[in-house]
PDB file of C-alpha atoms in Angstrom:
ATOM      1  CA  UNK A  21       0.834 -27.717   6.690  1.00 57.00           C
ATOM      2  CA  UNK A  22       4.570 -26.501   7.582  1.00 71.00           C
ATOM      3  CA  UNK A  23       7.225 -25.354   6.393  1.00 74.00           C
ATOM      4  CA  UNK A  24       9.516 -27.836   4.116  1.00 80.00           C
ATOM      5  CA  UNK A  25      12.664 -28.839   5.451  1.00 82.00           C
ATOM      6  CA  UNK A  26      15.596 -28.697   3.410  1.00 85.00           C
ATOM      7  CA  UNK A  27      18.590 -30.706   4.013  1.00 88.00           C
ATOM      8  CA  UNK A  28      20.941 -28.474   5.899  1.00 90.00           C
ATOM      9  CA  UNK A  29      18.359 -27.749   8.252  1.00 83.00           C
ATOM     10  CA  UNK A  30      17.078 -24.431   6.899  1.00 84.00           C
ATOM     11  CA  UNK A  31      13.166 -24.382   5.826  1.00 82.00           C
ATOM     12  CA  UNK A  32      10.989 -23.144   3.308  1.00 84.00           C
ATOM     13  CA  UNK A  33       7.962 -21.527   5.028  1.00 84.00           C
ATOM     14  CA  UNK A  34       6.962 -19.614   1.384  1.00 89.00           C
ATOM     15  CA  UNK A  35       6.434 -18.997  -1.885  1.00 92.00           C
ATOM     16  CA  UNK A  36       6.389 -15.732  -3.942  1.00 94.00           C
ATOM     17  CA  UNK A  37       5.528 -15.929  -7.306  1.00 96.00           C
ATOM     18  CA  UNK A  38       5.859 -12.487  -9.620  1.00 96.00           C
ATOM     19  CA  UNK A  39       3.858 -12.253 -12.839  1.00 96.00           C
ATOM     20  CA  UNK A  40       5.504  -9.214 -14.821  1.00 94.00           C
ATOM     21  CA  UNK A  41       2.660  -8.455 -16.968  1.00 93.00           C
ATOM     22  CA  UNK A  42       2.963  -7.263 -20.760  1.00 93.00           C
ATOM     23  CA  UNK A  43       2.611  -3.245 -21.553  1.00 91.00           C
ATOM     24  CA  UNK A  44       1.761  -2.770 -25.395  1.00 91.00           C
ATOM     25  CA  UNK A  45       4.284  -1.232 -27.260  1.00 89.00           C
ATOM     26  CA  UNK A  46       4.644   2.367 -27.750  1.00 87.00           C
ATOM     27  CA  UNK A  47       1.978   3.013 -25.798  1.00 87.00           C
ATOM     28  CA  UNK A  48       2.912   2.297 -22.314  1.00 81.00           C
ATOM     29  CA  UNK A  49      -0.539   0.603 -21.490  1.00 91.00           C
ATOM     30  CA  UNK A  50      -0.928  -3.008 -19.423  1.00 91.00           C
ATOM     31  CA  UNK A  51      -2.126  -5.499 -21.514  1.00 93.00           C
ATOM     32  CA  UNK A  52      -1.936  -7.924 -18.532  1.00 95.00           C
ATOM     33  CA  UNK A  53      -1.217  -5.998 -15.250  1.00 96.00           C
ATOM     34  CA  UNK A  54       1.512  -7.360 -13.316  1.00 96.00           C
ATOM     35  CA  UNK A  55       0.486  -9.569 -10.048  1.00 97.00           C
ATOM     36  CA  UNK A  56       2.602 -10.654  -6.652  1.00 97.00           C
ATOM     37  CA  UNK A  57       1.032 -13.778  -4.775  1.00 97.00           C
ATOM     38  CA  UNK A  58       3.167 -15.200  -1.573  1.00 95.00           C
ATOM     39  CA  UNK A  59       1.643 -18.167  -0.217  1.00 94.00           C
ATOM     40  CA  UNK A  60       2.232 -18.943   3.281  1.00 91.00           C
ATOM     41  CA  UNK A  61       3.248 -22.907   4.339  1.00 89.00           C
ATOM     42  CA  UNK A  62       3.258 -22.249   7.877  1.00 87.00           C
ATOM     43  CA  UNK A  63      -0.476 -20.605   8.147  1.00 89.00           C
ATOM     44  CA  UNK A  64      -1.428 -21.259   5.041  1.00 89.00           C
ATOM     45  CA  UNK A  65      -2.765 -17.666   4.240  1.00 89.00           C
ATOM     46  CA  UNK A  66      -2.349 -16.113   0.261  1.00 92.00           C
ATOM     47  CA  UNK A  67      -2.133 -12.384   0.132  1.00 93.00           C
ATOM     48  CA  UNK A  68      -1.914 -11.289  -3.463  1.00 95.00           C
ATOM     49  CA  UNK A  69      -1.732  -7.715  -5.183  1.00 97.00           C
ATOM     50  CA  UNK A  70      -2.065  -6.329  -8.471  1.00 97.00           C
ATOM     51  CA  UNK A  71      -0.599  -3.363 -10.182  1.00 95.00           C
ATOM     52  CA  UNK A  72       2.709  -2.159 -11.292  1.00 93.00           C
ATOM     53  CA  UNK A  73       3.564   0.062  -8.085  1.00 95.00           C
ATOM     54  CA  UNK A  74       1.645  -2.371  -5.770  1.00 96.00           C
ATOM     55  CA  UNK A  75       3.898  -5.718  -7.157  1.00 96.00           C
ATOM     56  CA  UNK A  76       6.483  -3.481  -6.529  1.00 95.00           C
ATOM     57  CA  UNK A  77       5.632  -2.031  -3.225  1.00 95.00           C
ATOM     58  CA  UNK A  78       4.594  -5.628  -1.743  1.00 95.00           C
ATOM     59  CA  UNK A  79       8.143  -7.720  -3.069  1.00 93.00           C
ATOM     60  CA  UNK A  80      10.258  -5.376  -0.867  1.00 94.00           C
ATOM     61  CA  UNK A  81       8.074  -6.249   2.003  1.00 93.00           C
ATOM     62  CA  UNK A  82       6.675  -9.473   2.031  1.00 91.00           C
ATOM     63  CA  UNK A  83       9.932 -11.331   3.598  1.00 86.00           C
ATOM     64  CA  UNK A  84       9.757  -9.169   6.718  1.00 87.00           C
ATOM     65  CA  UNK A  85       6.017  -7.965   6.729  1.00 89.00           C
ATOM     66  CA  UNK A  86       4.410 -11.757   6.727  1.00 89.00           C
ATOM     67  CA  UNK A  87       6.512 -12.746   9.427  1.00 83.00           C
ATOM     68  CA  UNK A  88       5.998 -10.254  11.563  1.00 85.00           C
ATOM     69  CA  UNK A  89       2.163 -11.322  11.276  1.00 84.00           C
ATOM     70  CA  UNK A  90       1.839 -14.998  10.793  1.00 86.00           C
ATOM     71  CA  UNK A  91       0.847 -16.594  13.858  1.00 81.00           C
ATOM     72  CA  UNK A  92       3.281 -20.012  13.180  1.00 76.00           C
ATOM     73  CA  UNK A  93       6.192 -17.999  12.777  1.00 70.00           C
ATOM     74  CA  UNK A  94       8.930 -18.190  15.136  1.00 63.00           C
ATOM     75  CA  UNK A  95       9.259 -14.568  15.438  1.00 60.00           C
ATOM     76  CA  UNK A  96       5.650 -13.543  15.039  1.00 56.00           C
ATOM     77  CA  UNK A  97       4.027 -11.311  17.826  1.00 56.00           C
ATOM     78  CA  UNK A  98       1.066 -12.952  17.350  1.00 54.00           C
ATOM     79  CA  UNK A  99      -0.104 -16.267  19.056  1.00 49.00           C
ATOM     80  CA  UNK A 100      -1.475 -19.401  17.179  1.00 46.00           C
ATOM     81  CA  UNK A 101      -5.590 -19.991  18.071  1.00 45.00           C
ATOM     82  CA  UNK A 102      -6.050 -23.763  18.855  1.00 40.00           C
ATOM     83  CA  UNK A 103      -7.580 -25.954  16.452  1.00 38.00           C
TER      84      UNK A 103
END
């Protein structure tokens, strides 16, 4: 899979997807925790968390962290293994 190509030339290599979760009220406590999922189109890898500070924690870094990783990505440091 790769990245999709928009018009103008720029791509999409992810998606991020945010569930906010529902706290009952007056209470404070998760009903339904909130979850963060990015799903990679270049290497096709899914890294997912779960938890208030972790969903938190993992939206301010996923658009520089992944890269940085992710062997397809222009500026990874990392090399692609051969298929």
């Amino acid at each position: 899979m790769t990245a999709y190509q928009l018009p103008d030339g720029r791509q999409i290599t992810g998606a991020l997807t945010v569930k906010f979760g529902q706290q009952a009220r007056g209470t404070g406590r998760w009903i339904e925790q909130p979850a963060a999922k990015y799903e990679c189109l270049v290497c096709e890898t899914t890294e997912q968390v779960i938890g208030a500070e972790a969903v938190t924690r993992f939206t301010h870094t996923i658009r520089t962290s992944h890269p940085a990783t992710c062997p397809g990505h222009p500026t990874s440091t990392t090399t692609r293994k051969a298929a």
